[in-house]
JSON list of C-alpha atoms in Angstrom, two decimals:
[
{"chain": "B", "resi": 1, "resn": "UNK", "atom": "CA", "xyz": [-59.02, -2.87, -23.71]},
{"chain": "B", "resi": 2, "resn": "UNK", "atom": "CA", "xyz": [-55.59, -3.08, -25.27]},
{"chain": "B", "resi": 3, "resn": "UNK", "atom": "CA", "xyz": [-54.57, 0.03, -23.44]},
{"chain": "B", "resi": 4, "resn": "UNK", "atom": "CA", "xyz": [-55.23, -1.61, -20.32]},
{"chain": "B", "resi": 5, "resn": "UNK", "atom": "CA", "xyz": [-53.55, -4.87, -21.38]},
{"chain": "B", "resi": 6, "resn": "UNK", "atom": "CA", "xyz": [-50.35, -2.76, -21.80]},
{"chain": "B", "resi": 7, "resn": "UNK", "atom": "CA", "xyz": [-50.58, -1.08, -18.89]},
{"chain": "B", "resi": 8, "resn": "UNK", "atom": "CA", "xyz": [-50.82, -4.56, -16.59]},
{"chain": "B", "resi": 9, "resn": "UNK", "atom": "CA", "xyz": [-48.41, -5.84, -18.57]},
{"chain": "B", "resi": 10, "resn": "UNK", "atom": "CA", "xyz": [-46.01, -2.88, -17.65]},
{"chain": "B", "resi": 11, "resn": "UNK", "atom": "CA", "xyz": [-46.86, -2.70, -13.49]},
{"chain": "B", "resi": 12, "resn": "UNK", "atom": "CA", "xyz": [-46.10, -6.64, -13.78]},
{"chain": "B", "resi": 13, "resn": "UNK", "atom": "CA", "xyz": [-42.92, -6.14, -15.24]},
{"chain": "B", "resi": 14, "resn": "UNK", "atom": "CA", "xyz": [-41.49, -3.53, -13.11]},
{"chain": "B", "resi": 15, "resn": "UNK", "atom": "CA", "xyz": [-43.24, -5.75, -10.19]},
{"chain": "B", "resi": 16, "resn": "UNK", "atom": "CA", "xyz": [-40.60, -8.23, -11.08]},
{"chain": "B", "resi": 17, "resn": "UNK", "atom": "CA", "xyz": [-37.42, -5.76, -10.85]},
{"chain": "B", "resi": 18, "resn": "UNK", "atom": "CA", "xyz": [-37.44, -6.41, -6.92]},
{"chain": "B", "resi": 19, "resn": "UNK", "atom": "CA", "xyz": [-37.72, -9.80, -7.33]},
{"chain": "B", "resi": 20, "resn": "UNK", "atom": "CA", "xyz": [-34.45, -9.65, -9.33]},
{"chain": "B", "resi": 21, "resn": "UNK", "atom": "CA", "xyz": [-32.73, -7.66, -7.99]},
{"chain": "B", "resi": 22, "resn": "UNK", "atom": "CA", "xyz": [-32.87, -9.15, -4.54]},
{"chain": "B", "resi": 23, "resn": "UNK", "atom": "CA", "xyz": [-31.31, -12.44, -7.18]},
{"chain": "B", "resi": 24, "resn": "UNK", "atom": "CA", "xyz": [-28.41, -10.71, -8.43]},
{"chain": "B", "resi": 25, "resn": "UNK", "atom": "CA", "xyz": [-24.96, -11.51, -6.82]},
{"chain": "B", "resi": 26, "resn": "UNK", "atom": "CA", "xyz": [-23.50, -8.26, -5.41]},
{"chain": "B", "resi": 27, "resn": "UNK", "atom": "CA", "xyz": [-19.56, -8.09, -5.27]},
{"chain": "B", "resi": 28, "resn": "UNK", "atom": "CA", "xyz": [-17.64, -7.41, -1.59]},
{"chain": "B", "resi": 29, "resn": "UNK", "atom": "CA", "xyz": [-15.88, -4.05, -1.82]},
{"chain": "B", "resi": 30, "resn": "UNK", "atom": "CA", "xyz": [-13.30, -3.43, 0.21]},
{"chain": "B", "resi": 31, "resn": "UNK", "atom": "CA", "xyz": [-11.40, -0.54, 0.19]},
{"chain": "B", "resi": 32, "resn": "UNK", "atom": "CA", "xyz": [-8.20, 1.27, 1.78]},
{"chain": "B", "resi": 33, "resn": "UNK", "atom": "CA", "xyz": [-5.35, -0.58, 3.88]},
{"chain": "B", "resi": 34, "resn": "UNK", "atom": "CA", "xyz": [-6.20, -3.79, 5.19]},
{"chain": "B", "resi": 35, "resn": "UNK", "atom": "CA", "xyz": [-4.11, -4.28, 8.44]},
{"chain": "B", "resi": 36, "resn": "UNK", "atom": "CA", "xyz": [-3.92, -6.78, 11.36]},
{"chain": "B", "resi": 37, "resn": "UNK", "atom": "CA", "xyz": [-3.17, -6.60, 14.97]},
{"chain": "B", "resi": 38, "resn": "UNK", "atom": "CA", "xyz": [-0.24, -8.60, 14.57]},
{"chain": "B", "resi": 39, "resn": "UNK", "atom": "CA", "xyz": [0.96, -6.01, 12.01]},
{"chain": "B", "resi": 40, "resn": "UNK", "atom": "CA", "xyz": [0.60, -3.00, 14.35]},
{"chain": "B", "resi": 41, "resn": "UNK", "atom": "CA", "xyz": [1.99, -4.93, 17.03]},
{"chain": "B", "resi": 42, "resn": "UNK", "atom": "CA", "xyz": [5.47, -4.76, 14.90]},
{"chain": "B", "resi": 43, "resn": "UNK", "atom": "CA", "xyz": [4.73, -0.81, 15.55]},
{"chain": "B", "resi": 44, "resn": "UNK", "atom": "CA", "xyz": [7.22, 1.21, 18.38]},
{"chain": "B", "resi": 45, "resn": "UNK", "atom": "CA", "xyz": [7.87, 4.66, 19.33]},
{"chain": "B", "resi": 46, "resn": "UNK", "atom": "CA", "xyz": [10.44, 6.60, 17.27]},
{"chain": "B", "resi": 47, "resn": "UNK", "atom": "CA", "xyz": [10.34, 4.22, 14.00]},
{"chain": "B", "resi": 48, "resn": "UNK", "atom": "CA", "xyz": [10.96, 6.34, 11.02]},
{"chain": "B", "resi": 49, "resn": "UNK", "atom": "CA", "xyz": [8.21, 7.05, 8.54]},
{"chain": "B", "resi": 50, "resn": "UNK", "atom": "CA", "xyz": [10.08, 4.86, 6.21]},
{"chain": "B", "resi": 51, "resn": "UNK", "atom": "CA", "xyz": [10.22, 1.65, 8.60]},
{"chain": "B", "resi": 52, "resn": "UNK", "atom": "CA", "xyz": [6.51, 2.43, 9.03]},
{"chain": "B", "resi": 53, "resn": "UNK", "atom": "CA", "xyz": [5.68, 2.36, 5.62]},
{"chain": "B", "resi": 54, "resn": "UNK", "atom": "CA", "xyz": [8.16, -1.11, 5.07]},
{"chain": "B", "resi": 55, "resn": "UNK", "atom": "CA", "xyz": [5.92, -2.67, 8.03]},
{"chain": "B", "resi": 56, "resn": "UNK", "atom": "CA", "xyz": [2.24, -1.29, 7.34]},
{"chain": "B", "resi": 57, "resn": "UNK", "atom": "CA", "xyz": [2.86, 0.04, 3.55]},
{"chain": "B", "resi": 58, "resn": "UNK", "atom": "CA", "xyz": [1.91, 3.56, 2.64]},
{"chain": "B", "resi": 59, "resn": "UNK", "atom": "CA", "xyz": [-1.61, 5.25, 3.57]},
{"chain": "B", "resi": 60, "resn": "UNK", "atom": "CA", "xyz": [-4.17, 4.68, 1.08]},
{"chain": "B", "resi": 61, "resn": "UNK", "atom": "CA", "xyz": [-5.10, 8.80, 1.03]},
{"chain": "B", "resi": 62, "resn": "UNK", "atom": "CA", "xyz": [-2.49, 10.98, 1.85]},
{"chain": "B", "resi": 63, "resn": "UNK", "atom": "CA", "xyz": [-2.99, 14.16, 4.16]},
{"chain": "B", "resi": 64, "resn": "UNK", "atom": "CA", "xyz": [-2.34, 17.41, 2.46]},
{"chain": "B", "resi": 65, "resn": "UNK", "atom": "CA", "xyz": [-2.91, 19.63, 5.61]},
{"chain": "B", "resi": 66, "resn": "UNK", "atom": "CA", "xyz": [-0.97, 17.66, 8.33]},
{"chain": "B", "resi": 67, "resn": "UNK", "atom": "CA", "xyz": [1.87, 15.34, 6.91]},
{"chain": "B", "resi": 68, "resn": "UNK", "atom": "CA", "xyz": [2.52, 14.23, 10.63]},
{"chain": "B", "resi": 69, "resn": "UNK", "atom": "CA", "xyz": [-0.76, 12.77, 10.87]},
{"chain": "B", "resi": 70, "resn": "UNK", "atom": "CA", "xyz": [-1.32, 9.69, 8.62]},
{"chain": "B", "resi": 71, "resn": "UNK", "atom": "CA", "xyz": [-4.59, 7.66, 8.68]},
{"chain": "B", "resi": 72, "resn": "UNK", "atom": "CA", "xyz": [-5.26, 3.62, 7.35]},
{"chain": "B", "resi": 73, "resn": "UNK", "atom": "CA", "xyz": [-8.55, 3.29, 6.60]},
{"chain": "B", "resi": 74, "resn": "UNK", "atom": "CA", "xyz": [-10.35, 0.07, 5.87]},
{"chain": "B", "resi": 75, "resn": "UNK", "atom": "CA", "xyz": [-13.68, -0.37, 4.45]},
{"chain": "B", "resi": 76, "resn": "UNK", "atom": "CA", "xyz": [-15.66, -3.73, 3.45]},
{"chain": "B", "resi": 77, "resn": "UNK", "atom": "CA", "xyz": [-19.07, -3.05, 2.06]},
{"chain": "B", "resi": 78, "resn": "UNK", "atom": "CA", "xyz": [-19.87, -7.17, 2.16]},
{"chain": "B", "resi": 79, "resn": "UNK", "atom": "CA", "xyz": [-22.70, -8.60, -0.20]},
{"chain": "B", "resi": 80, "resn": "UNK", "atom": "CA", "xyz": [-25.03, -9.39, 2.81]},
{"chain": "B", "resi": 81, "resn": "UNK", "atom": "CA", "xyz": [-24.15, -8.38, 6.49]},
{"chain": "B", "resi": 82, "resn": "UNK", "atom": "CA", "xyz": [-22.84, -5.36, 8.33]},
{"chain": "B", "resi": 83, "resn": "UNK", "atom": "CA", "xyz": [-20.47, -3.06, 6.40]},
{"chain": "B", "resi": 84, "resn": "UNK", "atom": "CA", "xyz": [-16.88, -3.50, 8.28]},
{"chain": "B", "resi": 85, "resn": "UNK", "atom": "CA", "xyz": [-14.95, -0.38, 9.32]},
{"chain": "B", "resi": 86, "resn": "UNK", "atom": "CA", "xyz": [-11.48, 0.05, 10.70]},
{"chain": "B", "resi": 87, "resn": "UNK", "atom": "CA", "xyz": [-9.09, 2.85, 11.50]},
{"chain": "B", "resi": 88, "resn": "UNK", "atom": "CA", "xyz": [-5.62, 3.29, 12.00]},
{"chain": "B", "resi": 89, "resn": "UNK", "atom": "CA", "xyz": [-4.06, 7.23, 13.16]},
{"chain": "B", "resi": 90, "resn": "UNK", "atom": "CA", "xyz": [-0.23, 7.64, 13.03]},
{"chain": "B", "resi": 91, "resn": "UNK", "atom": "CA", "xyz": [1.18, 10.61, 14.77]},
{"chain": "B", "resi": 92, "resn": "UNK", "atom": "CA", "xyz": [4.23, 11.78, 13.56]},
{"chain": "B", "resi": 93, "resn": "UNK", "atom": "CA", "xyz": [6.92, 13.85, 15.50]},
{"chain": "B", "resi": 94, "resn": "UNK", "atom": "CA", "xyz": [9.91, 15.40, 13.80]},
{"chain": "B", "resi": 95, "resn": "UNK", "atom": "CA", "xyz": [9.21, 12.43, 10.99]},
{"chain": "B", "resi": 96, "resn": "UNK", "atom": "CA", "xyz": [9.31, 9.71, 13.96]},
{"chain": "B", "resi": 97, "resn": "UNK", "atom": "CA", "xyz": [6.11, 7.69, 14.84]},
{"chain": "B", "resi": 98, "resn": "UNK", "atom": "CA", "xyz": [5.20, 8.98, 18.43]},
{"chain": "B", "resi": 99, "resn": "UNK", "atom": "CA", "xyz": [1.72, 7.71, 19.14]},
{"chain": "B", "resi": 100, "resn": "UNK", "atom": "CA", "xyz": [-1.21, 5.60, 17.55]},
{"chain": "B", "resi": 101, "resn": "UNK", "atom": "CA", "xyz": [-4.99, 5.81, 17.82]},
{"chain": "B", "resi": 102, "resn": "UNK", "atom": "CA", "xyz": [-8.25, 4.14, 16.88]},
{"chain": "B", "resi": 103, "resn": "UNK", "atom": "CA", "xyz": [-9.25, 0.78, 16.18]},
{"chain": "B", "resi": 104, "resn": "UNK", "atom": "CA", "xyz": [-5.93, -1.06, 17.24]},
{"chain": "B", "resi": 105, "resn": "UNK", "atom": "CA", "xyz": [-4.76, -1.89, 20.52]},
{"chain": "B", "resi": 106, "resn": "UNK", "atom": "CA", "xyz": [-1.11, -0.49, 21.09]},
{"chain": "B", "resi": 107, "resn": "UNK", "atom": "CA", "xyz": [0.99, -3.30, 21.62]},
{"chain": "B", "resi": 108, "resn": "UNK", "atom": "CA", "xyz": [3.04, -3.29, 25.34]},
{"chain": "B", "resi": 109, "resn": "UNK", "atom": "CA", "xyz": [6.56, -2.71, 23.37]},
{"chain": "B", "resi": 110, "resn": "UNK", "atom": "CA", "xyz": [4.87, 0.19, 21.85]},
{"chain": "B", "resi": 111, "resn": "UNK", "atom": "CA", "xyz": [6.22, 2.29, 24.06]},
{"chain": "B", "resi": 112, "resn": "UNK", "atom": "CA", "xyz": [10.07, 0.66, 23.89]},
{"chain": "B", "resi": 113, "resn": "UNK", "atom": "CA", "xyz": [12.39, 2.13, 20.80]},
{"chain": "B", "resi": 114, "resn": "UNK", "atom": "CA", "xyz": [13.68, -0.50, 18.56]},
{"chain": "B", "resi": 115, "resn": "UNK", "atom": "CA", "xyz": [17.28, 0.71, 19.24]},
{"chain": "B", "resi": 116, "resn": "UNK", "atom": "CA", "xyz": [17.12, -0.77, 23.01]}
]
């Protein structure tokens, strides 16, 4: 009978793990290079890599293959709700920016040099 006791005992308590855990605060984690609209809107055609890194900061993960491709990647994996994803690709041509990609609208100077 004790046996039996124990083994209740020990279904109830691992029952009760669920319950907790669904009770336990979970952190947000974000991760990579948060970025706004308004900072890519700064962005134009022929900036150097170093006025693109003074404007949108360097990428998180650097690209050992393809130097003239850099990528900002942002990931939020929230508490409750949908994990948030954005993404950010720099082309690179002859070490000046000459096109952008993904997430990010291009802004309508993108497309004007800053020396003009």
């Amino acid at each position: 009978m004790t046996k039996f006791a124990v083994c209740i005992a020990a279904l109830l308590s691992l029952g009760g793990c669920s319950v907790l855990d669904s009770m336990v605060y979970r952190i947000d984690i974000p991760q990579g290079n948060y970025l706004e609209q308004d900072d890519v809107d700064k962005l134009r055609v022929g900036m150097t890599e170093e006025q693109v890194i003074y404007v949108l900061g360097k990428p998180v993960a650097e690209n050992s293959f393809d130097s003239d491709r850099w990528v900002y990647l942002y990931n939020m994996n929230p508490n409750e709700g949908k994990i948030y994803r954005k993404e950010l690709i720099l082309t690179f041509n002859n070490e000046r920016l000459s096109d952008l990609s993904g997430d990010f609208a291009k802004s309508e100077q993108f497309d004007q040099p800053l020396d003009q």
